[in-house]
mmCIF file of C-alpha atoms in Angstrom:
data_model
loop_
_atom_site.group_PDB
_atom_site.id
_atom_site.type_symbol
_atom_site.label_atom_id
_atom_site.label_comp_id
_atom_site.label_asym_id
_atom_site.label_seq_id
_atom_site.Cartn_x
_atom_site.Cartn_y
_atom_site.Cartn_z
ATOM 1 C CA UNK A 1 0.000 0.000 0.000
ATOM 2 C CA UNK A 2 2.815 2.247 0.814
ATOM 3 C CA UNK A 3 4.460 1.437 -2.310
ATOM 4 C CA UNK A 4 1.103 2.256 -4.557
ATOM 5 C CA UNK A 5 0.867 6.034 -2.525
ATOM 6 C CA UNK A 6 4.477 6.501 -3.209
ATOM 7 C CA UNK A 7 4.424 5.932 -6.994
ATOM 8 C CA UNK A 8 0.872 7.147 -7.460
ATOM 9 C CA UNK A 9 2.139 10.911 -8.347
ATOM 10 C CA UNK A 10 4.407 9.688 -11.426
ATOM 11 C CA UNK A 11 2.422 7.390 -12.220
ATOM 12 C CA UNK A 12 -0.265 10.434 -12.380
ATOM 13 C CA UNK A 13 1.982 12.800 -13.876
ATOM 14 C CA UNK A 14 3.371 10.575 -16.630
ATOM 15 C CA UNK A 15 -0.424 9.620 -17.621
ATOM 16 C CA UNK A 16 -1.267 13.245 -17.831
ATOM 17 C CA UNK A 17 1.557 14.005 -20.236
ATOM 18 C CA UNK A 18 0.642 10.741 -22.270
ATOM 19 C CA UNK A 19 -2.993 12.068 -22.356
ATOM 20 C CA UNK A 20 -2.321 15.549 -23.130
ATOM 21 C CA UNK A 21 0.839 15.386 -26.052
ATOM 22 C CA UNK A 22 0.245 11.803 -27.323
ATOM 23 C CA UNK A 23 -3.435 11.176 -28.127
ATOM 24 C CA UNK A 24 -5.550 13.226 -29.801
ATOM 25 C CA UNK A 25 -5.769 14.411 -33.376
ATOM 26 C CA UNK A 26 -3.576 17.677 -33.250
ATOM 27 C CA UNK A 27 -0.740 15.527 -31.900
ATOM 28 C CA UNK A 28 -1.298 12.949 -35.410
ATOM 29 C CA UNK A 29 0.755 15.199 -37.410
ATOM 30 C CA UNK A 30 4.438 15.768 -35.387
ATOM 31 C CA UNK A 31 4.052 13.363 -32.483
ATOM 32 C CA UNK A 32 6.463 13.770 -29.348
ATOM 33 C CA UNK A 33 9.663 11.483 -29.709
ATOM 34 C CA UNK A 34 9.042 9.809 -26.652
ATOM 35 C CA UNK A 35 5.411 8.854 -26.998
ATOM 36 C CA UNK A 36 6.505 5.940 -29.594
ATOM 37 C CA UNK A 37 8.645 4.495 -26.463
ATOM 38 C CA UNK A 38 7.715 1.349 -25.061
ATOM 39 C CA UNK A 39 7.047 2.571 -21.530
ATOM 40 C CA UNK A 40 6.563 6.635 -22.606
ATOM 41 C CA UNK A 41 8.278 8.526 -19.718
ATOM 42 C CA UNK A 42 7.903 12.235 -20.049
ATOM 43 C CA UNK A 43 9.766 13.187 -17.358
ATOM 44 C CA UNK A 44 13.379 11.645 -18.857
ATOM 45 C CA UNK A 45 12.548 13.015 -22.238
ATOM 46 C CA UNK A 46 12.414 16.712 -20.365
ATOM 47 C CA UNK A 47 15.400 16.379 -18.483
ATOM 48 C CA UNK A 48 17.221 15.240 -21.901
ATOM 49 C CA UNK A 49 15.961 17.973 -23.982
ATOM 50 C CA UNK A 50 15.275 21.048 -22.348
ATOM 51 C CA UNK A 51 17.324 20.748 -19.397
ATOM 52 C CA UNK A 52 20.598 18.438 -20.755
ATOM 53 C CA UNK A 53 20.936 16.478 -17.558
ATOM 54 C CA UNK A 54 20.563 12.779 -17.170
ATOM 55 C CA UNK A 55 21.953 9.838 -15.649
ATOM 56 C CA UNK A 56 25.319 10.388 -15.199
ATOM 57 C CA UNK A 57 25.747 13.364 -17.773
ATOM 58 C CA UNK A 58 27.476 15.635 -14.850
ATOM 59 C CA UNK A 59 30.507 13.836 -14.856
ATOM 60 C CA UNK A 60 32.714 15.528 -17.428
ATOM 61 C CA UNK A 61 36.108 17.252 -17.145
ATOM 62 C CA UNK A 62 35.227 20.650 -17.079
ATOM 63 C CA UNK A 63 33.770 19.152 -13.337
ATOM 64 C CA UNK A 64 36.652 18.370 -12.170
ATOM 65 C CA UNK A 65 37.527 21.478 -10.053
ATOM 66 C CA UNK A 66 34.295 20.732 -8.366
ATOM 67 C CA UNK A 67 35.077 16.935 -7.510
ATOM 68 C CA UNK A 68 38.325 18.045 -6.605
ATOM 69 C CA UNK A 69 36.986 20.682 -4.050
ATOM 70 C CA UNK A 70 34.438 18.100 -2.921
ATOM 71 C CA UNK A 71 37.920 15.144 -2.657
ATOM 72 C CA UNK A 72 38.447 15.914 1.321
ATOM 73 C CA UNK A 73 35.142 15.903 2.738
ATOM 74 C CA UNK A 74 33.868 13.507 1.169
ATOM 75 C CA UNK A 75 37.460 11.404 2.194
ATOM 76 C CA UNK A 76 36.510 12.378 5.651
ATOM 77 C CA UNK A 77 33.002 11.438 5.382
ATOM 78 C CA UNK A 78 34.204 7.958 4.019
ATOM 79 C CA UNK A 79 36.643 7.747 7.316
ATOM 80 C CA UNK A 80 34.387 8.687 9.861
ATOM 81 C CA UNK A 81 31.749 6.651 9.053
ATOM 82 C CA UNK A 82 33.830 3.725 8.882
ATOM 83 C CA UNK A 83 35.673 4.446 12.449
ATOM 84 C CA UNK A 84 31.895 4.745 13.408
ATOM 85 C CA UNK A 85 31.392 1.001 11.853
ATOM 86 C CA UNK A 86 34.155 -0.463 13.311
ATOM 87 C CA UNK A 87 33.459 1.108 16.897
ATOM 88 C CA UNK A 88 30.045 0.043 16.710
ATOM 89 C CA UNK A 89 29.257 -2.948 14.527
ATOM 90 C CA UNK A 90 26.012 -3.858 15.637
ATOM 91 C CA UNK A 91 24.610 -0.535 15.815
ATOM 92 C CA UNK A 92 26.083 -0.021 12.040
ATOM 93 C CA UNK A 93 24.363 -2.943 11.197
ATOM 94 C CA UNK A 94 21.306 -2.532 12.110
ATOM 95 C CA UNK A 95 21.219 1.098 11.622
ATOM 96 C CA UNK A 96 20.766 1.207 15.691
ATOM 97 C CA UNK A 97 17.553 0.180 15.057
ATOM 98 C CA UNK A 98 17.762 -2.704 17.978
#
């Protein structure tokens, strides 16, 4: 049940998209690429096109000054968490949950 109220809004959202630029007549004529997709998903097609991110597409060179500012915390992130793991195995675990 939790599952169905989670997904319920994409689900929602990606019918309303299908509705509204894939059926219909004035759509016949230049239909959207990604209503001809097995499973259409609006929402990928959006960030693609208009927006040029995706999975992954941040990762480029011109990024590296970023991931290089980002190199130490995240190192000491990585190191605290696992002196926190080895301290405290079972509550690591678990995620102190018992």
């Amino acid at each position: 049940m939790q599952c169905a109220v989670t997904a319920a809004p994409l689900v929602a959202f990606q019918w309303y998209g299908y509705s509204l630029f894939c059926r219909g007549e004035q759509w016949q004529e230049s239909p959207r690429p990604w209503c001809s997709g097995p499973l259409p998903y609006i929402y990928g097609f959006i960030q693609s096109h208009y927006w040029h991110v995706g999975f992954l597409k941040y990762f480029e060179m011109k990024q590296a000054p970023n991931f290089a500012l980002a190199g130490p915390v995240v190192a000491i992130t990585i190191a605290g968490v696992l002196h926190y793991a080895r301290f405290d195995v079972k509550s690591f675990a678990t995620a102190a949950l018992w």
